[in-house]
Amino acid sequence: MKDGLSNYFYMKKSLFLILLLSGLSQLQAQSEEAKPLSLSQVSIQLGNYGISNNYGGSLEEFKSLSPNSGFLDQDFDDYDQTFFKNGMDFYSTFSIHSTFDWNGKNDKWKSLHPQLRFGFTSGKANFMNGSLNRTRSHRVDTLVSSRNGQEYFIDSVRSETYTLNYDANFLVINAALIIGSNPKSTWSIYGGVGLSVGMNYNAKSRVEFYSSYSYEGLERFGGETYSDEWDESTNVEYHSNNGIGLSFMMSLPLGVNFRLSKEKEFWRYTSLFYEFQPGVSFFDVKGIGGNFYSSVYNSIGLRVSFWE
Protein backbone atom coordinates (compact mmCIF):
# COMPACT_ATOMS: atom_id res chain seq x y z
CA MET A 1 0.00 0.00 0.00
CA LYS A 2 2.77 2.36 0.96
CA ASP A 3 4.65 1.55 -2.22
CA GLY A 4 1.53 2.30 -4.26
CA LEU A 5 1.01 5.69 -2.57
CA SER A 6 4.64 6.64 -2.98
CA ASN A 7 4.52 5.73 -6.65
CA TYR A 8 1.35 7.77 -7.04
CA PHE A 9 2.88 10.87 -5.48
CA TYR A 10 6.08 10.37 -7.52
CA MET A 11 4.08 10.20 -10.73
CA LYS A 12 2.05 13.23 -9.68
CA LYS A 13 5.20 15.26 -9.01
CA SER A 14 6.75 14.12 -12.27
CA LEU A 15 3.65 15.06 -14.23
CA PHE A 16 3.57 18.46 -12.52
CA LEU A 17 7.21 19.10 -13.42
CA ILE A 18 6.61 18.03 -17.01
CA LEU A 19 3.60 20.35 -17.31
CA LEU A 20 5.52 23.21 -15.66
CA LEU A 21 8.53 22.85 -17.96
CA SER A 22 6.25 22.54 -20.98
CA GLY A 23 4.39 25.68 -19.99
CA LEU A 24 7.58 27.61 -19.42
CA SER A 25 8.97 26.55 -22.79
CA GLN A 26 5.75 27.64 -24.51
CA LEU A 27 5.83 30.99 -22.71
CA GLN A 28 9.46 31.45 -23.74
CA ALA A 29 8.66 30.61 -27.35
CA GLN A 30 5.74 33.04 -27.33
CA SER A 31 7.87 35.78 -25.78
CA GLU A 32 10.58 35.23 -28.40
CA GLU A 33 8.04 35.41 -31.20
CA ALA A 34 6.56 38.58 -29.76
CA LYS A 35 9.91 40.22 -29.04
CA PRO A 36 9.96 43.45 -31.12
CA LEU A 37 13.76 43.78 -31.03
CA SER A 38 16.44 41.12 -31.26
CA LEU A 39 20.19 41.63 -31.16
CA SER A 40 21.61 40.87 -34.60
CA GLN A 41 24.99 42.61 -34.98
CA VAL A 42 27.90 44.21 -33.12
CA SER A 43 30.34 46.49 -34.92
CA ILE A 44 33.42 48.63 -34.39
CA GLN A 45 34.36 51.61 -36.58
CA LEU A 46 37.48 53.68 -37.15
CA GLY A 47 37.16 56.92 -39.06
CA ASN A 48 37.63 60.66 -39.19
CA TYR A 49 35.31 63.48 -38.26
CA GLY A 50 35.38 67.05 -39.47
CA ILE A 51 33.27 70.16 -39.01
CA SER A 52 33.05 73.01 -41.48
CA ASN A 53 34.06 76.63 -41.18
CA ASN A 54 30.60 77.92 -40.25
CA TYR A 55 32.09 79.68 -37.26
CA GLY A 56 35.70 80.71 -36.77
CA GLY A 57 35.47 82.63 -33.53
CA SER A 58 36.77 86.10 -32.75
CA LEU A 59 39.81 87.69 -31.15
CA GLU A 60 37.88 88.63 -28.02
CA GLU A 61 36.66 85.04 -27.62
CA PHE A 62 40.18 83.65 -27.96
CA LYS A 63 41.39 86.19 -25.38
CA SER A 64 38.69 85.06 -22.95
CA LEU A 65 39.65 81.41 -23.51
CA SER A 66 43.36 82.24 -22.98
CA PRO A 67 43.30 84.85 -20.18
CA ASN A 68 46.96 84.33 -19.24
CA SER A 69 48.33 84.44 -22.77
CA GLY A 70 51.45 86.51 -23.17
CA PHE A 71 50.95 86.57 -26.94
CA LEU A 72 47.39 87.90 -26.98
CA ASP A 73 47.86 90.55 -24.29
CA GLN A 74 48.29 93.39 -26.77
CA ASP A 75 46.48 95.57 -29.29
CA PHE A 76 45.97 93.95 -32.70
CA ASP A 77 44.28 96.85 -34.51
CA ASP A 78 46.99 97.01 -37.19
CA TYR A 79 46.87 93.24 -37.88
CA ASP A 80 44.87 91.55 -40.62
CA GLN A 81 42.43 89.36 -38.71
CA THR A 82 40.91 86.24 -40.25
CA PHE A 83 38.45 83.98 -38.41
CA PHE A 84 36.99 82.01 -41.27
CA LYS A 85 38.93 79.16 -42.81
CA ASN A 86 38.42 77.17 -45.98
CA GLY A 87 37.80 73.43 -45.80
CA MET A 88 37.68 71.14 -42.77
CA ASP A 89 40.07 69.83 -40.16
CA PHE A 90 39.61 66.08 -39.70
CA TYR A 91 40.41 64.13 -36.55
CA SER A 92 40.31 60.38 -35.88
CA THR A 93 37.28 58.77 -34.21
CA PHE A 94 36.33 55.41 -32.70
CA SER A 95 32.84 53.90 -32.45
CA ILE A 96 31.20 50.76 -31.05
CA HIS A 97 27.58 49.84 -31.88
CA SER A 98 25.02 47.14 -31.19
CA THR A 99 22.34 46.66 -33.85
CA PHE A 100 18.87 45.19 -33.24
CA ASP A 101 16.51 43.83 -35.87
CA TRP A 102 13.11 45.52 -35.65
CA ASN A 103 10.71 42.59 -35.90
CA GLY A 104 7.47 44.13 -37.14
CA LYS A 105 4.42 42.29 -38.50
CA ASN A 106 3.89 44.49 -41.56
CA ASP A 107 5.33 42.80 -44.68
CA LYS A 108 6.20 46.11 -46.37
CA TRP A 109 8.03 47.23 -43.26
CA LYS A 110 9.88 43.89 -43.07
CA SER A 111 11.01 44.26 -46.69
CA LEU A 112 13.00 47.35 -45.66
CA HIS A 113 14.98 45.26 -43.13
CA PRO A 114 14.59 47.88 -40.37
CA GLN A 115 17.16 48.00 -37.61
CA LEU A 116 17.83 50.11 -34.54
CA ARG A 117 21.46 50.86 -33.75
CA PHE A 118 22.86 52.04 -30.41
CA GLY A 119 26.40 52.82 -29.33
CA PHE A 120 28.92 55.57 -28.71
CA THR A 121 31.54 57.57 -30.60
CA SER A 122 34.69 59.17 -29.22
CA GLY A 123 36.74 61.71 -31.14
CA LYS A 124 38.12 65.22 -31.40
CA ALA A 125 37.04 68.38 -33.23
CA ASN A 126 38.31 71.87 -34.00
CA PHE A 127 35.65 74.40 -32.94
CA MET A 128 37.29 77.77 -33.61
CA ASN A 129 40.32 79.00 -35.50
CA GLY A 130 41.85 82.18 -36.83
CA SER A 131 45.00 84.04 -37.74
CA LEU A 132 46.47 87.49 -37.13
CA ASN A 133 49.00 88.79 -39.65
CA ARG A 134 51.14 91.89 -39.88
CA THR A 135 54.07 92.88 -42.13
CA ARG A 136 56.18 95.95 -41.47
CA SER A 137 58.96 97.36 -43.61
CA HIS A 138 61.21 100.43 -43.50
CA ARG A 139 64.08 101.77 -45.53
CA VAL A 140 67.45 100.99 -43.97
CA ASP A 141 69.85 101.97 -46.73
CA THR A 142 70.27 103.16 -50.29
CA LEU A 143 73.05 101.61 -52.34
CA VAL A 144 74.57 103.16 -55.48
CA SER A 145 76.11 100.99 -58.14
CA SER A 146 79.73 101.85 -58.89
CA ARG A 147 79.21 100.69 -62.47
CA ASN A 148 76.26 102.76 -63.60
CA GLY A 149 75.33 104.96 -60.62
CA GLN A 150 71.88 103.35 -60.25
CA GLU A 151 70.32 103.51 -56.78
CA TYR A 152 69.05 100.41 -54.99
CA PHE A 153 66.79 100.66 -51.94
CA ILE A 154 67.22 98.16 -49.12
CA ASP A 155 64.19 97.56 -46.90
CA SER A 156 64.02 95.76 -43.60
CA VAL A 157 60.91 93.53 -43.49
CA ARG A 158 59.44 91.94 -40.37
CA SER A 159 56.45 89.58 -40.63
CA GLU A 160 54.41 88.32 -37.68
CA THR A 161 51.69 85.67 -37.68
CA TYR A 162 49.57 84.41 -34.79
CA THR A 163 47.66 81.20 -35.48
CA LEU A 164 44.77 80.46 -33.12
CA ASN A 165 42.96 77.13 -32.62
CA TYR A 166 40.46 75.77 -30.13
CA ASP A 167 40.06 71.96 -29.98
CA ALA A 168 38.23 69.56 -27.68
CA ASN A 169 37.51 65.85 -27.32
CA PHE A 170 33.93 64.63 -27.46
CA LEU A 171 32.03 61.53 -26.36
CA VAL A 172 28.48 60.98 -27.59
CA ILE A 173 25.83 58.26 -27.31
CA ASN A 174 24.35 57.32 -30.70
CA ALA A 175 20.96 56.05 -31.78
CA ALA A 176 19.95 55.45 -35.40
CA LEU A 177 17.14 53.95 -37.45
CA ILE A 178 18.56 51.96 -40.37
CA ILE A 179 16.79 50.53 -43.43
CA GLY A 180 18.27 48.91 -46.52
CA SER A 181 18.69 45.81 -48.60
CA ASN A 182 19.01 42.33 -47.11
CA PRO A 183 22.07 42.37 -44.79
CA LYS A 184 22.49 38.60 -45.28
CA SER A 185 23.43 39.15 -48.93
CA THR A 186 27.07 39.29 -49.97
CA TRP A 187 26.69 42.99 -50.81
CA SER A 188 24.13 45.23 -49.18
CA ILE A 189 23.49 48.95 -48.85
CA TYR A 190 21.74 50.88 -46.14
CA GLY A 191 20.73 54.35 -45.02
CA GLY A 192 18.94 55.99 -42.18
CA VAL A 193 18.76 58.82 -39.70
CA GLY A 194 20.85 59.19 -36.56
CA LEU A 195 20.91 61.24 -33.39
CA SER A 196 23.82 61.67 -30.96
CA VAL A 197 23.96 63.39 -27.58
CA GLY A 198 26.92 63.76 -25.27
CA MET A 199 29.66 66.07 -24.08
CA ASN A 200 32.87 67.75 -25.15
CA TYR A 201 35.76 67.92 -22.70
CA ASN A 202 39.51 68.42 -22.36
CA ALA A 203 39.31 71.61 -24.42
CA LYS A 204 42.50 73.47 -25.27
CA SER A 205 43.29 76.72 -27.01
CA ARG A 206 46.54 76.87 -28.95
CA VAL A 207 48.32 80.12 -29.84
CA GLU A 208 51.28 79.84 -32.20
CA PHE A 209 53.49 82.87 -32.92
CA TYR A 210 55.68 82.91 -36.00
CA SER A 211 58.00 85.81 -36.88
CA SER A 212 60.51 86.38 -39.67
CA TYR A 213 62.99 89.16 -40.38
CA SER A 214 64.70 89.78 -43.70
CA TYR A 215 65.98 92.36 -46.17
CA GLU A 216 64.40 93.11 -49.52
CA GLY A 217 66.16 94.55 -52.57
CA LEU A 218 69.34 92.51 -52.31
CA GLU A 219 68.68 90.25 -55.27
CA ARG A 220 68.56 93.13 -57.73
CA PHE A 221 71.73 94.63 -56.31
CA GLY A 222 73.55 91.32 -56.34
CA GLY A 223 74.41 91.29 -52.66
CA GLU A 224 77.52 93.40 -53.11
CA THR A 225 77.32 95.03 -49.68
CA TYR A 226 74.39 93.46 -47.79
CA SER A 227 74.01 89.77 -47.28
CA ASP A 228 70.51 88.29 -47.54
CA GLU A 229 69.99 88.03 -43.78
CA TRP A 230 67.05 85.97 -42.58
CA ASP A 231 65.87 85.17 -39.11
CA GLU A 232 62.74 83.29 -38.08
CA SER A 233 61.28 81.84 -34.91
CA THR A 234 58.19 79.95 -33.75
CA ASN A 235 56.71 79.77 -30.25
CA VAL A 236 53.57 78.05 -29.01
CA GLU A 237 51.27 78.53 -26.01
CA TYR A 238 48.67 76.04 -24.75
CA HIS A 239 45.80 76.95 -22.48
CA SER A 240 43.49 74.33 -20.97
CA ASN A 241 39.78 74.79 -20.46
CA ASN A 242 38.56 71.99 -18.19
CA GLY A 243 34.88 72.75 -18.54
CA ILE A 244 32.37 70.29 -20.01
CA GLY A 245 30.05 71.37 -22.81
CA LEU A 246 27.05 69.86 -24.57
CA SER A 247 27.52 68.01 -27.86
CA PHE A 248 24.59 67.26 -30.14
CA MET A 249 24.64 65.73 -33.65
CA MET A 250 22.07 64.82 -36.29
CA SER A 251 23.25 62.75 -39.24
CA LEU A 252 22.25 60.60 -42.21
CA PRO A 253 24.27 57.35 -42.07
CA LEU A 254 24.80 55.86 -45.54
CA GLY A 255 26.80 52.69 -46.02
CA VAL A 256 27.75 49.65 -48.02
CA ASN A 257 28.36 46.25 -46.40
CA PHE A 258 30.39 43.28 -47.69
CA ARG A 259 29.79 39.86 -46.15
CA LEU A 260 33.04 37.89 -46.21
CA SER A 261 31.48 34.48 -46.84
CA LYS A 262 28.19 32.61 -47.01
CA GLU A 263 29.64 29.13 -46.56
CA LYS A 264 32.60 29.12 -44.18
CA GLU A 265 31.48 28.75 -40.60
CA PHE A 266 33.46 31.63 -39.10
CA TRP A 267 33.56 34.16 -41.94
CA ARG A 268 29.87 33.98 -42.79
CA TYR A 269 29.12 35.93 -39.63
CA THR A 270 31.68 38.63 -40.42
CA SER A 271 31.35 41.72 -42.64
CA LEU A 272 33.40 44.74 -43.63
CA PHE A 273 31.65 48.04 -44.27
CA TYR A 274 32.17 51.67 -45.23
CA GLU A 275 29.93 54.41 -43.88
CA PHE A 276 29.51 58.09 -44.73
CA GLN A 277 27.55 60.43 -42.45
CA PRO A 278 26.79 64.01 -43.46
CA GLY A 279 25.06 65.96 -40.75
CA VAL A 280 24.71 68.95 -38.49
CA SER A 281 26.54 69.24 -35.15
CA PHE A 282 26.13 71.54 -32.17
CA PHE A 283 28.96 72.15 -29.71
CA ASP A 284 28.78 74.29 -26.60
CA VAL A 285 32.02 76.03 -25.60
CA LYS A 286 32.26 76.96 -21.94
CA GLY A 287 32.27 80.73 -21.52
CA ILE A 288 31.47 81.38 -25.18
CA GLY A 289 28.22 79.61 -25.96
CA GLY A 290 27.09 77.11 -28.57
CA ASN A 291 27.25 77.06 -32.36
CA PHE A 292 26.00 74.83 -35.16
CA TYR A 293 28.38 73.33 -37.71
CA SER A 294 27.89 71.22 -40.82
CA SER A 295 29.81 67.98 -40.28
CA VAL A 296 31.10 64.91 -42.11
CA TYR A 297 31.99 61.51 -40.66
CA ASN A 298 33.79 58.85 -42.75
CA SER A 299 34.53 55.40 -41.33
CA ILE A 300 35.36 51.80 -42.10
CA GLY A 301 34.39 48.98 -39.77
CA LEU A 302 34.10 45.33 -38.87
CA ARG A 303 30.67 43.83 -38.17
CA VAL A 304 29.85 40.48 -36.51
CA SER A 305 26.34 39.08 -36.96
CA PHE A 306 24.36 36.64 -34.81
CA TRP A 307 21.87 35.24 -37.27
CA GLU A 308 21.48 31.49 -37.81
Short mmCIF file of C-alpha atoms in Angstrom, two decimals, residues 59-60 63 69-81 83 131-134 160-164 207 209:
data_model
loop_
_atom_site.label_atom_id
_atom_site.label_comp_id
_atom_site.label_asym_id
_atom_site.label_seq_id
_atom_site.Cartn_x
_atom_site.Cartn_y
_atom_site.Cartn_z
CA LEU A 59 39.81 87.69 -31.15
CA GLU A 60 37.88 88.63 -28.02
CA LYS A 63 41.39 86.19 -25.38
CA SER A 69 48.33 84.44 -22.77
CA GLY A 70 51.45 86.51 -23.17
CA PHE A 71 50.95 86.57 -26.94
CA LEU A 72 47.39 87.90 -26.98
CA ASP A 73 47.86 90.55 -24.29
CA GLN A 74 48.29 93.39 -26.77
CA ASP A 75 46.48 95.57 -29.29
CA PHE A 76 45.97 93.95 -32.70
CA ASP A 77 44.28 96.85 -34.51
CA ASP A 78 46.99 97.01 -37.19
CA TYR A 79 46.87 93.24 -37.88
CA ASP A 80 44.87 91.55 -40.62
CA GLN A 81 42.43 89.36 -38.71
CA PHE A 83 38.45 83.98 -38.41
CA SER A 131 45.00 84.04 -37.74
CA LEU A 132 46.47 87.49 -37.13
CA ASN A 133 49.00 88.79 -39.65
CA ARG A 134 51.14 91.89 -39.88
CA GLU A 160 54.41 88.32 -37.68
CA THR A 161 51.69 85.67 -37.68
CA TYR A 162 49.57 84.41 -34.79
CA THR A 163 47.66 81.20 -35.48
CA LEU A 164 44.77 80.46 -33.12
CA VAL A 207 48.32 80.12 -29.84
CA PHE A 209 53.49 82.87 -32.92
#
